[in-house]
Amino acid sequence: MKNLMFLILPLLLLMSSCEDGIALFSIEDDKAMGAQVAAEIANDPSFVILPESSNAAAYAYLNNMKNQILNGGEVKYANEFVWQLSIIDDDATLNAFATPGGYIYVYTGLIKYLDDASSLAGVMGHEIGHADGRHSSKQMQKQYGVVTLLQIVTGGEPGALAQLAANLLSLSFSRSDETDADNRSVQYLCPTDFEADGAAKFFEKIEAEGNPSPPQFLSTHPNPSNRIENLHEKGAAVSCGTELADPMINGMTYDQFKSLF
Ligand SMILES: [Zn+2]
């Protein structure tokens, strides 16, 4: 017990002095957790990942989009995180998500639902924002508490990292994290050819259609009523180009990209 307190006390002090609330998790921890989640997804038959070898053009399009976002100079961990992209073959699911450390997953259902490249780039920017803002790390610190996390960090509890990874998939973000990810999406897209507030178009389409059952993206992402407005306001505030809805990527329009699936 005496030894444990030696470890805990300095960490508590470190936490209270850490302005963004992340003291226990390093960038390397984020990457390790992300790799663990990615491994679990790869082994879970309920996730059907389209292989890159037989979907080269689709992956080239999405990776080009991702690289435009990462290369804009606004993503803090653009060079540190993995930023590995996977397409999940599931037309019934309107969703995308990213793990800590930057493993990004996009469902074919979302790709087919959206109308232009800026809408998808907006959602991708939002998910990159969750990873880049290290929102999961903060949430887990709240969920598990210092002592449990300490055991994981110091390797005292076998399998704890795997358990964390499994729970990451069911983690929901706070409203402030969602707003932060929305704002980051606008900020990231600002220097690109995409409409900076492209993420708003996804929510606008859902609103316009009056979808009776909220898609997964919304049920796992608490949706403040002024979210669309916030995205537009943020786009106007940073005064970046919000004109090009559907810039060509690798010589393809968004419709041509969709026809690959
Ligand atoms: Zn979100």
Short mmCIF file of C-alpha atoms and ligand atoms in Angstrom, two decimals:
data_model
loop_
_atom_site.label_atom_id
_atom_site.label_comp_id
_atom_site.label_asym_id
_atom_site.label_seq_id
_atom_site.Cartn_x
_atom_site.Cartn_y
_atom_site.Cartn_z
CA MET A 1 0.00 0.00 0.00
CA LYS A 2 2.81 2.34 0.87
CA ASN A 3 4.42 1.69 -2.49
CA LEU A 4 1.14 2.23 -4.31
CA MET A 5 0.65 5.62 -2.70
CA PHE A 6 4.13 6.55 -3.85
CA LEU A 7 2.90 6.02 -7.39
CA ILE A 8 -0.56 7.51 -7.04
CA LEU A 9 0.25 10.76 -5.29
CA PRO A 10 2.63 12.16 -7.88
CA LEU A 11 0.15 11.19 -10.61
CA LEU A 12 -2.69 12.96 -8.82
CA LEU A 13 -0.53 16.06 -8.60
CA LEU A 14 0.39 15.69 -12.25
CA MET A 15 -3.29 15.37 -13.19
CA SER A 16 -4.37 18.44 -11.32
CA SER A 17 -1.67 20.44 -13.03
CA CYS A 18 -2.46 19.18 -16.49
CA GLU A 19 -4.59 21.73 -18.25
CA ASP A 20 -6.36 19.46 -20.74
CA GLY A 21 -7.05 16.78 -18.15
CA ILE A 22 -4.83 14.10 -19.71
CA ALA A 23 -2.01 13.12 -17.44
CA LEU A 24 -1.94 9.34 -17.41
CA PHE A 25 -2.17 8.71 -21.12
CA SER A 26 0.74 9.50 -23.37
CA ILE A 27 0.56 9.76 -27.15
CA GLU A 28 2.07 6.27 -27.21
CA ASP A 29 -0.74 5.01 -24.92
CA ASP A 30 -3.32 6.42 -27.33
CA LYS A 31 -1.63 4.58 -30.20
CA ALA A 32 -1.40 1.33 -28.20
CA MET A 33 -5.09 1.50 -27.32
CA GLY A 34 -6.01 2.28 -30.92
CA ALA A 35 -3.98 -0.68 -32.16
CA GLN A 36 -5.76 -2.90 -29.62
CA VAL A 37 -9.19 -1.73 -30.78
CA ALA A 38 -8.16 -2.17 -34.44
CA ALA A 39 -7.04 -5.73 -33.70
CA GLU A 40 -10.35 -6.51 -32.00
CA ILE A 41 -12.32 -5.10 -34.92
CA ALA A 42 -10.24 -7.11 -37.38
CA ASN A 43 -11.08 -10.31 -35.45
CA ASP A 44 -14.77 -9.48 -34.93
CA PRO A 45 -16.95 -11.06 -37.65
CA SER A 46 -19.62 -8.39 -37.14
CA PHE A 47 -17.23 -5.89 -38.76
CA VAL A 48 -16.62 -6.69 -42.44
CA ILE A 49 -13.64 -4.60 -43.53
CA LEU A 50 -13.31 -4.16 -47.29
CA PRO A 51 -9.79 -5.28 -48.25
CA GLU A 52 -7.65 -2.55 -49.76
CA SER A 53 -6.23 -4.97 -52.34
CA SER A 54 -9.58 -5.43 -54.08
CA ASN A 55 -10.84 -1.87 -53.42
CA ALA A 56 -7.77 0.11 -54.44
CA ALA A 57 -9.55 3.02 -56.15
CA ALA A 58 -11.97 3.52 -53.24
CA TYR A 59 -9.16 3.53 -50.68
CA ALA A 60 -7.07 5.85 -52.86
CA TYR A 61 -9.97 8.32 -52.97
CA LEU A 62 -10.56 8.21 -49.20
CA ASN A 63 -6.86 8.34 -48.35
CA ASN A 64 -6.42 11.35 -50.63
CA MET A 65 -9.32 13.06 -48.79
CA LYS A 66 -7.78 12.13 -45.43
CA ASN A 67 -4.35 13.40 -46.46
CA GLN A 68 -5.77 16.73 -47.60
CA ILE A 69 -7.25 17.14 -44.10
CA LEU A 70 -4.05 16.00 -42.33
CA ASN A 71 -1.78 18.13 -44.50
CA GLY A 72 -3.69 21.36 -43.89
CA GLY A 73 -1.48 22.17 -40.92
CA GLU A 74 -4.33 22.21 -38.39
CA VAL A 75 -4.26 18.63 -37.03
CA LYS A 76 -2.08 18.63 -33.92
CA TYR A 77 -1.00 15.00 -34.07
CA ALA A 78 -0.96 14.71 -37.88
CA ASN A 79 2.54 13.21 -37.79
CA GLU A 80 2.33 11.31 -34.50
CA PHE A 81 -0.86 9.27 -34.88
CA VAL A 82 -1.41 6.35 -37.25
CA TRP A 83 -4.35 7.73 -39.30
CA GLN A 84 -5.12 4.35 -40.84
CA LEU A 85 -8.36 4.23 -42.78
CA SER A 86 -10.73 1.25 -43.12
CA ILE A 87 -14.04 0.91 -44.96
CA ILE A 88 -16.68 -1.21 -43.21
CA ASP A 89 -19.01 -3.02 -45.62
CA ASP A 90 -22.39 -2.26 -44.07
CA ASP A 91 -24.92 -0.32 -46.13
CA ALA A 92 -27.43 -0.14 -43.27
CA THR A 93 -25.21 1.89 -40.96
CA LEU A 94 -24.81 5.66 -41.26
CA ASN A 95 -21.67 6.00 -39.24
CA ALA A 96 -17.97 6.65 -39.02
CA PHE A 97 -15.68 6.54 -36.02
CA ALA A 98 -12.05 6.89 -35.03
CA THR A 99 -10.12 5.23 -32.22
CA PRO A 100 -7.48 6.92 -30.07
CA GLY A 101 -4.27 7.10 -32.03
CA GLY A 102 -6.10 7.62 -35.33
CA TYR A 103 -7.58 4.37 -36.71
CA ILE A 104 -10.48 5.68 -38.81
CA TYR A 105 -13.51 3.59 -39.85
CA VAL A 106 -16.07 4.67 -42.46
CA TYR A 107 -19.22 2.65 -43.19
CA THR A 108 -20.39 2.13 -46.78
CA GLY A 109 -23.86 3.18 -45.55
CA LEU A 110 -22.55 6.67 -44.77
CA ILE A 111 -20.63 6.92 -48.05
CA LYS A 112 -23.75 6.02 -50.06
CA TYR A 113 -26.02 8.32 -48.06
CA LEU A 114 -23.98 11.50 -48.56
CA ASP A 115 -24.15 13.61 -51.75
CA ASP A 116 -20.73 15.19 -52.14
CA ALA A 117 -17.08 15.05 -51.08
CA SER A 118 -17.37 17.97 -48.65
CA SER A 119 -20.05 16.20 -46.62
CA LEU A 120 -17.85 13.13 -46.16
CA ALA A 121 -14.73 15.25 -45.55
CA GLY A 122 -16.71 17.09 -42.85
CA VAL A 123 -17.63 13.86 -41.08
CA MET A 124 -14.08 12.56 -41.49
CA GLY A 125 -12.75 15.83 -40.03
CA HIS A 126 -15.12 15.41 -37.09
CA GLU A 127 -13.84 11.88 -36.37
CA ILE A 128 -10.20 12.94 -36.80
CA GLY A 129 -11.08 15.71 -34.33
CA HIS A 130 -12.17 13.21 -31.66
CA ALA A 131 -8.84 11.37 -31.96
CA ASP A 132 -6.73 14.52 -32.28
CA GLY A 133 -8.54 16.08 -29.31
CA ARG A 134 -7.90 12.85 -27.37
CA HIS A 135 -11.52 12.81 -26.25
CA SER A 136 -11.61 9.06 -25.51
CA SER A 137 -8.60 9.32 -23.23
CA LYS A 138 -10.32 12.03 -21.23
CA GLN A 139 -13.57 10.06 -21.06
CA MET A 140 -11.81 6.91 -19.90
CA GLN A 141 -10.02 8.82 -17.20
CA LYS A 142 -13.45 9.88 -15.90
CA GLN A 143 -14.99 6.43 -16.37
CA TYR A 144 -12.26 4.31 -14.80
CA GLY A 145 -10.72 6.61 -12.27
CA VAL A 146 -7.11 7.15 -11.40
CA VAL A 147 -6.39 3.90 -9.55
CA THR A 148 -7.62 1.58 -12.31
CA LEU A 149 -5.83 3.56 -14.97
CA LEU A 150 -2.70 3.51 -12.86
CA GLN A 151 -2.89 -0.29 -12.77
CA ILE A 152 -3.20 -0.37 -16.53
CA VAL A 153 -0.41 2.11 -17.13
CA THR A 154 1.93 0.24 -14.80
CA GLY A 155 0.85 -3.13 -16.21
CA GLY A 156 -0.47 -4.38 -12.89
CA GLU A 157 -3.70 -5.83 -14.26
CA PRO A 158 -3.39 -8.42 -17.05
CA GLY A 159 -5.77 -7.89 -19.95
CA ALA A 160 -6.84 -4.48 -18.73
CA LEU A 161 -5.74 -2.78 -21.93
CA ALA A 162 -7.83 -5.22 -23.95
CA GLN A 163 -10.81 -4.54 -21.70
CA LEU A 164 -10.37 -0.81 -22.15
CA ALA A 165 -10.21 -1.29 -25.90
CA ALA A 166 -13.50 -3.20 -25.93
CA ASN A 167 -15.20 -0.53 -23.86
CA LEU A 168 -13.89 2.21 -26.13
CA LEU A 169 -16.26 1.08 -28.85
CA SER A 170 -19.30 1.75 -26.69
CA LEU A 171 -18.01 5.03 -25.32
CA SER A 172 -20.17 8.06 -25.93
CA PHE A 173 -18.75 11.55 -26.02
CA SER A 174 -19.90 14.53 -24.02
CA ARG A 175 -21.72 17.37 -25.73
CA SER A 176 -18.69 19.61 -25.32
CA ASP A 177 -16.51 16.98 -27.03
CA GLU A 178 -19.00 16.85 -29.91
CA THR A 179 -18.91 20.61 -30.28
CA ASP A 180 -15.12 20.51 -30.11
CA ALA A 181 -15.00 17.84 -32.84
CA ASP A 182 -17.40 19.89 -35.00
CA ASN A 183 -15.26 22.99 -34.55
CA ARG A 184 -12.11 21.04 -35.32
CA SER A 185 -13.71 19.71 -38.50
CA VAL A 186 -14.26 23.27 -39.73
CA GLN A 187 -10.75 24.28 -38.69
CA TYR A 188 -9.15 21.25 -40.40
CA LEU A 189 -11.13 21.69 -43.64
CA CYS A 190 -10.51 25.43 -43.83
CA PRO A 191 -7.20 25.19 -45.77
CA THR A 192 -8.52 22.42 -48.07
CA ASP A 193 -10.64 22.51 -51.23
CA PHE A 194 -13.65 21.19 -49.29
CA GLU A 195 -16.42 23.29 -47.83
CA ALA A 196 -15.18 24.10 -44.34
CA ASP A 197 -18.57 23.41 -42.76
CA GLY A 198 -19.18 20.28 -44.81
CA ALA A 199 -20.15 18.34 -41.68
CA ALA A 200 -23.31 20.46 -41.40
CA LYS A 201 -24.62 19.01 -44.67
CA PHE A 202 -24.89 15.55 -43.14
CA PHE A 203 -27.12 16.84 -40.34
CA GLU A 204 -29.08 19.05 -42.74
CA LYS A 205 -29.86 16.08 -44.96
CA ILE A 206 -31.04 14.02 -42.02
CA GLU A 207 -33.18 16.89 -40.76
CA ALA A 208 -34.65 17.53 -44.21
CA GLU A 209 -35.64 13.90 -44.56
CA GLY A 210 -37.24 13.85 -41.13
CA ASN A 211 -35.76 10.43 -40.46
CA PRO A 212 -38.05 8.81 -37.85
CA SER A 213 -35.35 6.57 -36.36
CA PRO A 214 -32.15 8.50 -35.69
CA PRO A 215 -29.15 6.96 -37.43
CA GLN A 216 -26.38 5.52 -35.32
CA PHE A 217 -24.13 8.52 -35.87
CA LEU A 218 -26.67 10.72 -34.09
CA SER A 219 -27.61 8.31 -31.32
CA THR A 220 -23.97 7.86 -30.39
CA HIS A 221 -23.32 11.56 -30.90
CA PRO A 222 -25.62 13.65 -28.70
CA ASN A 223 -27.04 16.25 -30.99
CA PRO A 224 -27.67 19.75 -29.69
CA SER A 225 -30.40 21.50 -31.63
CA ASN A 226 -28.08 24.29 -32.72
CA ARG A 227 -25.35 22.02 -34.04
CA ILE A 228 -25.88 22.89 -37.71
CA GLU A 229 -25.96 26.56 -36.84
CA ASN A 230 -22.73 26.23 -34.85
CA LEU A 231 -20.97 24.61 -37.81
CA HIS A 232 -22.09 27.37 -40.17
CA GLU A 233 -21.15 30.06 -37.66
CA LYS A 234 -17.73 28.55 -37.12
CA GLY A 235 -17.24 28.36 -40.90
CA ALA A 236 -18.18 32.03 -41.27
CA ALA A 237 -16.01 33.05 -38.32
CA VAL A 238 -12.85 31.52 -39.76
CA SER A 239 -13.86 32.99 -43.14
CA CYS A 240 -12.49 30.22 -45.29
CA GLY A 241 -13.76 29.03 -48.63
CA THR A 242 -17.10 27.31 -48.31
CA GLU A 243 -17.77 27.15 -52.04
CA LEU A 244 -16.51 23.88 -53.47
CA ALA A 245 -19.00 21.17 -52.58
CA ASP A 246 -17.50 18.39 -54.63
CA PRO A 247 -13.88 18.87 -55.68
CA MET A 248 -12.55 16.04 -57.85
CA ILE A 249 -10.34 13.56 -56.02
CA ASN A 250 -8.02 11.37 -58.10
CA GLY A 251 -10.06 12.50 -61.12
CA MET A 252 -13.31 11.26 -59.57
CA THR A 253 -16.51 13.03 -58.59
CA TYR A 254 -18.24 11.85 -55.43
CA ASP A 255 -20.86 10.02 -57.50
CA GLN A 256 -18.11 8.16 -59.35
CA PHE A 257 -16.56 7.25 -56.01
CA LYS A 258 -19.91 5.97 -54.72
CA SER A 259 -20.38 3.85 -57.85
CA LEU A 260 -17.30 1.85 -56.76
CA PHE A 261 -19.38 0.17 -54.04
ZN ZN B 1 -18.64 12.84 -32.60
#
